[in-house]
XYZ file of C-alpha atoms in Angstrom:
69
model
C -7.363 -25.223 48.596
C -7.417 -20.867 50.562
C -4.309 -19.039 50.010
C -3.721 -16.417 50.850
C -1.750 -13.739 48.733
C 0.169 -10.093 49.344
C 0.758 -7.782 46.765
C -2.366 -8.462 44.251
C -3.502 -4.569 43.316
C -4.941 -4.669 39.728
C -6.416 -7.142 38.083
C -3.175 -7.648 36.170
C -2.435 -9.196 39.436
C -4.999 -11.817 39.439
C -4.173 -12.506 35.531
C -0.259 -13.029 36.607
C -0.990 -15.427 40.368
C -4.050 -17.977 38.336
C -1.157 -17.706 35.092
C 1.250 -18.998 37.963
C -1.341 -20.722 39.895
C -2.372 -22.609 36.845
C 1.278 -23.915 35.366
C 2.095 -25.307 38.890
C 3.284 -29.302 39.013
C -0.439 -30.200 41.688
C -2.508 -27.514 40.960
C -5.738 -28.809 39.763
C -7.652 -26.645 39.127
C -7.948 -22.702 40.209
C -10.713 -21.797 40.978
C -10.926 -18.182 41.661
C -8.164 -15.300 42.430
C -9.775 -12.547 44.731
C -8.110 -8.788 44.511
C -10.665 -8.347 47.004
C -9.922 -10.569 50.318
C -6.448 -11.471 49.095
C -6.619 -15.224 48.301
C -6.774 -17.957 45.886
C -9.146 -20.807 45.770
C -7.385 -23.740 44.004
C -7.656 -27.155 43.972
C -4.730 -29.334 44.136
C -1.838 -30.487 46.319
C 1.141 -28.264 45.606
C 4.135 -28.222 47.127
C 4.256 -25.154 49.497
C 7.726 -24.701 48.213
C 7.038 -24.763 45.087
C 3.994 -22.666 45.935
C 5.818 -20.182 47.725
C 8.724 -19.510 44.870
C 6.549 -19.480 41.695
C 4.605 -16.245 44.167
C 7.876 -14.619 44.536
C 8.945 -14.942 41.493
C 5.714 -12.160 40.271
C 5.963 -10.321 43.108
C 4.268 -11.491 45.517
C 3.844 -13.193 48.870
C 2.464 -15.801 50.088
C 1.062 -15.104 53.750
C -0.601 -17.988 54.718
C -2.404 -21.031 53.576
C -5.709 -23.350 54.952
C -7.437 -26.037 54.294
C -7.217 -29.041 51.539
C -8.604 -29.328 48.087
C-alpha cells in the first residue's frame, strides 16, 4: 500500500511518520518512508480513518492511498 503524505520536510519527519504508521493496528510492516517522494509504503490493511488520524496527530496530511498490501 502506497500512502501519499504532505508536510514532511526532514529526516525527523520521516522517523515520526514511520513510528506513527508502525503503531497502527493493521500495519504489518513499514517498508519505506520517502521524504523525496512524500510517501510511505506499508504492508497491511489499516483502517483508513485511523491512518488519517495517526498522520494528522503528528502534523502531516494524508493526500492519497493506492494499492493493497
